[in-house]
CSV table of C-alpha atoms in Angstrom, one decimal:
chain,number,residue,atom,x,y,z
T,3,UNK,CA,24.6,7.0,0.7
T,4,UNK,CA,21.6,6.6,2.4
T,5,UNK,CA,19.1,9.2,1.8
T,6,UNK,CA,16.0,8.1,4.3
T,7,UNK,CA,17.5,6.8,7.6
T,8,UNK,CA,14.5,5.6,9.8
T,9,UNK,CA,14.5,4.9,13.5
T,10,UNK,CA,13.9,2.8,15.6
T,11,UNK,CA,15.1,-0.1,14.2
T,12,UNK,CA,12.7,-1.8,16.4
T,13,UNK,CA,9.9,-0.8,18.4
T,14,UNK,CA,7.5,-2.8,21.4
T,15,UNK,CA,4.6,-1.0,22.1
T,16,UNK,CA,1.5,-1.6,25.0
T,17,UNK,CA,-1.7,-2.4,23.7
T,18,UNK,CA,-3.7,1.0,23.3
T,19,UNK,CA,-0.7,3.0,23.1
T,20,UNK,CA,0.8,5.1,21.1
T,21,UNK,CA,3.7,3.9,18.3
T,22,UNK,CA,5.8,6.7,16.7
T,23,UNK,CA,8.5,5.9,13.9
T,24,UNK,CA,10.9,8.9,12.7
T,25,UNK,CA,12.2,9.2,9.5
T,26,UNK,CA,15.1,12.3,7.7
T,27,UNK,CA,15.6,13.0,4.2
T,28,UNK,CA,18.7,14.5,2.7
T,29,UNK,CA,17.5,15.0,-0.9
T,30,UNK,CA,15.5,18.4,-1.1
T,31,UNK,CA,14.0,17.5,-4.4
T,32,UNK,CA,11.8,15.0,-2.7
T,33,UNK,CA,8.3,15.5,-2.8
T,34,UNK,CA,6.3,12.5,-1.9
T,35,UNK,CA,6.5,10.6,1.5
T,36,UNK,CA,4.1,7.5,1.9
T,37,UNK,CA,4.7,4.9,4.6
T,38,UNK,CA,4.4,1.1,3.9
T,39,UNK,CA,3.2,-1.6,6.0
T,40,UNK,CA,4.7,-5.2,5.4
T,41,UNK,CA,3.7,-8.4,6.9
T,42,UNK,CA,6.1,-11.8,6.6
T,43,UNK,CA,6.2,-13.2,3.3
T,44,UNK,CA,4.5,-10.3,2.1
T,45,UNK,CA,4.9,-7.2,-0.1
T,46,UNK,CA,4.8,-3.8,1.2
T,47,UNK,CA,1.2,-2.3,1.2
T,48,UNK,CA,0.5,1.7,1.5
T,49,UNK,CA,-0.7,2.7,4.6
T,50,UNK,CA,-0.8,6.8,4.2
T,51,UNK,CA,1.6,9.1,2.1
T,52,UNK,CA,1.9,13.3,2.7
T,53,UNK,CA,3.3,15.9,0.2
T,54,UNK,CA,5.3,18.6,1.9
T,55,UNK,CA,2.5,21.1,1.3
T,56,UNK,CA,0.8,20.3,4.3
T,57,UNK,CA,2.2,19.6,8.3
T,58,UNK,CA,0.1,16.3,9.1
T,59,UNK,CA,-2.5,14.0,7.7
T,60,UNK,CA,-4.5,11.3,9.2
T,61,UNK,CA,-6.0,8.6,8.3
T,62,UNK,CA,-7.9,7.1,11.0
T,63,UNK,CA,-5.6,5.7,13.4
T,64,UNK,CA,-2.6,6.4,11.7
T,65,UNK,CA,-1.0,10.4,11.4
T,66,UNK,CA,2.1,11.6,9.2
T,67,UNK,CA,4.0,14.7,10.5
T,68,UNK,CA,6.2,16.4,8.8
T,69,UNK,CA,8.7,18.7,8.9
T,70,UNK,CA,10.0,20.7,6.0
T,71,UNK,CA,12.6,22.8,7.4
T,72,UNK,CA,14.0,19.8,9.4
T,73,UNK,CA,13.1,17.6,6.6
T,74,UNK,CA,11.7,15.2,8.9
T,75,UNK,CA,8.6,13.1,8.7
T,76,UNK,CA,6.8,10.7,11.3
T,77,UNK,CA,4.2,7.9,11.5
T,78,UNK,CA,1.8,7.8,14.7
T,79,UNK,CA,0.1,4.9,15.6
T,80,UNK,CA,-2.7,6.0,17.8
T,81,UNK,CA,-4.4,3.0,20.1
T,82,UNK,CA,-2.0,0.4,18.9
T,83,UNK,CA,-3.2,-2.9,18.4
T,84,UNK,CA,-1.7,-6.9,18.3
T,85,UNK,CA,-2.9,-6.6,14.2
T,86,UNK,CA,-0.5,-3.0,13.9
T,87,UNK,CA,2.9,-6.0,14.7
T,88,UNK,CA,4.6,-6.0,11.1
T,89,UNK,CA,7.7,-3.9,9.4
T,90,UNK,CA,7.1,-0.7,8.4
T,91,UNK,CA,9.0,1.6,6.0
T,92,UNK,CA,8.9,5.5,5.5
T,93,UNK,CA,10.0,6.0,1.8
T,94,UNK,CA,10.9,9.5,-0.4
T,95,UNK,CA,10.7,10.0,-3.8
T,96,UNK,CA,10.4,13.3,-6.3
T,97,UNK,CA,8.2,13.8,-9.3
T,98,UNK,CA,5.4,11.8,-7.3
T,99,UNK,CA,5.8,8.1,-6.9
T,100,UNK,CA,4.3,7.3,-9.9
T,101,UNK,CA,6.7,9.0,-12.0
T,102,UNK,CA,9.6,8.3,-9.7
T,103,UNK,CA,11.7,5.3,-8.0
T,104,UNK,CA,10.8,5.3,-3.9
T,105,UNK,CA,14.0,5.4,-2.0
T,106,UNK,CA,13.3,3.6,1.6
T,107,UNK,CA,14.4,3.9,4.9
T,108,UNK,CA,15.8,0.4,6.6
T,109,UNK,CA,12.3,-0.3,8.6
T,110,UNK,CA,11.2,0.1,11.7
T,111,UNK,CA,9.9,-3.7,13.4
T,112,UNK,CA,6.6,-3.2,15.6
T,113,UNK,CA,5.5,-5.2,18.3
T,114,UNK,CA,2.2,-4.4,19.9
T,115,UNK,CA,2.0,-6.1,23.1
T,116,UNK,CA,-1.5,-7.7,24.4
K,769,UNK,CA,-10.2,-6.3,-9.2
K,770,UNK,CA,-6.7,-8.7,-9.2
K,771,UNK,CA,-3.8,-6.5,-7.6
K,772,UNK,CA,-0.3,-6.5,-8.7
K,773,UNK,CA,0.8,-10.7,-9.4
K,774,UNK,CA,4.2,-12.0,-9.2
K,775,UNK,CA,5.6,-15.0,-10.6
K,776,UNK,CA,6.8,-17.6,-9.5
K,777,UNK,CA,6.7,-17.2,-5.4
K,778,UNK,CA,10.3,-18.7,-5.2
K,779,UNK,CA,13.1,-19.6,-7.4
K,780,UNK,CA,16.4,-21.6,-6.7
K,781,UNK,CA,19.2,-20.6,-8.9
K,782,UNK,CA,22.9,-21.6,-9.1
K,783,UNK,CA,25.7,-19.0,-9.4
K,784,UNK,CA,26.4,-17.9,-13.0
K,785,UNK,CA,22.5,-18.9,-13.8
K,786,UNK,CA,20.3,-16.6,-15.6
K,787,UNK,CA,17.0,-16.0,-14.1
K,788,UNK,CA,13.8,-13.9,-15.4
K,789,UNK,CA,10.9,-12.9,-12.9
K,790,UNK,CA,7.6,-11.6,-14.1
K,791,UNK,CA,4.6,-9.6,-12.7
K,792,UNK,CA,1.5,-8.2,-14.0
K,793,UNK,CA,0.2,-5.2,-12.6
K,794,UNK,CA,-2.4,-4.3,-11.4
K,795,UNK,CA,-5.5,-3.4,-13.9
K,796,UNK,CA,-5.6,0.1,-14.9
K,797,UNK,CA,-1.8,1.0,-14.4
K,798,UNK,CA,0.5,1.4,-16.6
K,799,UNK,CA,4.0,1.9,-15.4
K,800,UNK,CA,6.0,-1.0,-13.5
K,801,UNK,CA,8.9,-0.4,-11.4
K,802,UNK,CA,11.1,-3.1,-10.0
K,803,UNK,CA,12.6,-3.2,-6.3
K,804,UNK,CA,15.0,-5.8,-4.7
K,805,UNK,CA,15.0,-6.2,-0.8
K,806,UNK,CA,17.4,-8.2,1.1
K,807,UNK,CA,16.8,-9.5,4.4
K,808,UNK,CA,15.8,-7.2,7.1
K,809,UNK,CA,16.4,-4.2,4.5
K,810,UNK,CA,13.8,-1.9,3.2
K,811,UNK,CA,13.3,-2.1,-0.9
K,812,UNK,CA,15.8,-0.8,-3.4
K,813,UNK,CA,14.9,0.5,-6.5
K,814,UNK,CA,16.2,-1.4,-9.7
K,815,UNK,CA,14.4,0.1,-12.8
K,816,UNK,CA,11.3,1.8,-13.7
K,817,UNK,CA,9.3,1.0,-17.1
K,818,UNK,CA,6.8,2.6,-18.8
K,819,UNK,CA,5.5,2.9,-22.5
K,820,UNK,CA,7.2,-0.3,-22.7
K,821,UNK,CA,10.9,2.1,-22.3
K,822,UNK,CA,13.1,2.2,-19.4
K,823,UNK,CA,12.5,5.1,-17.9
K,824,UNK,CA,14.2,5.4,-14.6
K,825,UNK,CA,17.2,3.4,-13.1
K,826,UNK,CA,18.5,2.6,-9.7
K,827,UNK,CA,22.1,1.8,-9.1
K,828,UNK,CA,22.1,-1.5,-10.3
K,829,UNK,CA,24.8,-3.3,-12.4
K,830,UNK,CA,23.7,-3.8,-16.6
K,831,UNK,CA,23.3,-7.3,-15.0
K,832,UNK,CA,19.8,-6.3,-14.2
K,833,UNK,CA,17.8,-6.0,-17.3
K,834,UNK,CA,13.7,-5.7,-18.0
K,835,UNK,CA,11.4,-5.6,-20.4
K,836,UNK,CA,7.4,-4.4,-20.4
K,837,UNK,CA,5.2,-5.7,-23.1
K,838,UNK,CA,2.0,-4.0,-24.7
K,839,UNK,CA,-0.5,-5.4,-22.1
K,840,UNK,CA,2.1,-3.4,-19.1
K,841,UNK,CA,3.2,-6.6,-17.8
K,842,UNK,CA,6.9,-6.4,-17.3
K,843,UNK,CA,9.8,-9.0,-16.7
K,844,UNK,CA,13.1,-8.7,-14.8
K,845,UNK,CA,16.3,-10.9,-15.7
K,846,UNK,CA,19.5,-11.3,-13.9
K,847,UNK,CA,22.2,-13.0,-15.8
K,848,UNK,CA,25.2,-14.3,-14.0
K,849,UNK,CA,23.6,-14.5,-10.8
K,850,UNK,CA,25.5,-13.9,-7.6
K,851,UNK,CA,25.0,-15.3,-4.3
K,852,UNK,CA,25.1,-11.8,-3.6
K,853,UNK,CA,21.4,-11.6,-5.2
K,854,UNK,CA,19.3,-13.5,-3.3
K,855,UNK,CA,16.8,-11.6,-2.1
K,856,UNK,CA,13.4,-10.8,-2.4
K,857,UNK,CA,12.3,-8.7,-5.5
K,858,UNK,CA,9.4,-7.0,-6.2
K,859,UNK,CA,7.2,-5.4,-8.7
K,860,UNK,CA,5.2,-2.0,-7.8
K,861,UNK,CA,2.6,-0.8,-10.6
K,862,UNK,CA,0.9,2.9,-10.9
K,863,UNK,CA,-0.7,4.8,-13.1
K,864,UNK,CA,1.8,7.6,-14.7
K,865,UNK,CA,0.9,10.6,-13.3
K,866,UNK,CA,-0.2,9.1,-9.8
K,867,UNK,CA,1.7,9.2,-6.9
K,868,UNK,CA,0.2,5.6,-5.6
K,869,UNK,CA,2.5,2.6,-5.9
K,870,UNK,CA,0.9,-0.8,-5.2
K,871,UNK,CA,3.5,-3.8,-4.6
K,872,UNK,CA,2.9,-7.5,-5.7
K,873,UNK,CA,4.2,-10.1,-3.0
K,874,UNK,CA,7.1,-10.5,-4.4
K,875,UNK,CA,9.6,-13.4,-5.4
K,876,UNK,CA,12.2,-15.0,-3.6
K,877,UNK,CA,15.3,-15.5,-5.1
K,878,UNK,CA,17.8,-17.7,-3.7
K,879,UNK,CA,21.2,-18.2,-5.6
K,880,UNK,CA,23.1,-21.4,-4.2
């Protein structure tokens, strides 16, 4: 049973514009959703993370929105750049993430185009 | 400030082999949890120590087994290893109460 299904599976993107990655959550008891950036050959690294308190948070160039009712969440990309190509990975867990295993969506493979 | 270290980078095993990962976390944290991700998959979660207990398990067979030591550094062994298993695993460290997990780069496993 997969609990986080994440789309696109893959994603190209013009330089400057605007990259959006969707992600739906079954389990209610979650509580935590970051989103992870990974680069070949490396491990994931945190890019931004919302608690369902709040509708969106941003972070520079990078917004989550979420949707409790829908129990939806989405990463926005704002002026996308060649440096933004890598995997990313929405991710859901309860109790915080520090008390609790993450359980991740499949990943979404941006390419920004130059 | 060293982040989250894995060891070693990659491993060759043959079926039926045991094998035992390690990582240190990063300084400050003292929980490690444990996450296996095959090829073109996001991360599944094996096991989560802390206080040197196992705290929190994925669905994983008893195959999968860890251990953290006093210092938080934790280990991961796989006995009778499967082709099945190759993959790349990885080790996440936080501080118990924080929401913030930081991964290591993870090993790749490859069972011939």
């Amino acid at each position: 049973q997969q609990q986080v299904k994440q789309s696109p599976q893959s994603l190209i993107v013009q330089k400057g514009g605007i990259s959006i990655i969707n992600c739906a959550y079954e389990n209610t008891a979650f509580d935590y959703f970051p989103w992870y950036q990974q680069f070949p050959g490396k491990g994931p690294a945190l890019l931004i993370a919302i608690r369902p308190d709040v509708s969106e948070k941003k972070e520079g160039r990078f917004t989550i929105s979420f949707n409790k009712s829908a129990k939806q969440f989405s990463l926005h990309i704002m002026d996308s750049q060649p440096g933004d190509s890598a995997t990313y990975f929405c991710a859901a867990s309860s109790m915080g993430g520090g008390a609790d295993g993450l359980t991740f969506g499949k990943g979404t493979h941006l390419i920004i185009q130059p | 400030d060293a982040g989250v270290t894995q060891s070693p980078t990659h491993l060759i095993k043959t079926r039926g082999q045991q094998v035992t990962l390690r990582c240190s976390p990063k300084s400050g944290h003292d929980t490690v949890s444990w996450y296996q991700q095959a090829l073109g998959q996001g991360p599944q979660f094996i096991f989560q120590y802390y206080e040197e207990e196992e705290r929190q398990r994925g669905n994983f067979p008893d195959r999968f087994s860890g251990h953290q030591f006093p210092n938080y550094s934790s280990e991961l062994n796989v006995n009778a290893l499967l082709l099945g298993d190759s993959a790349l695993y990885l080790c996440a460290s936080s501080l118990a109460g924080n929401t913030e997990a930081f991964f290591g780069q993870g090993t790749r496993l490859t069972v011939v």
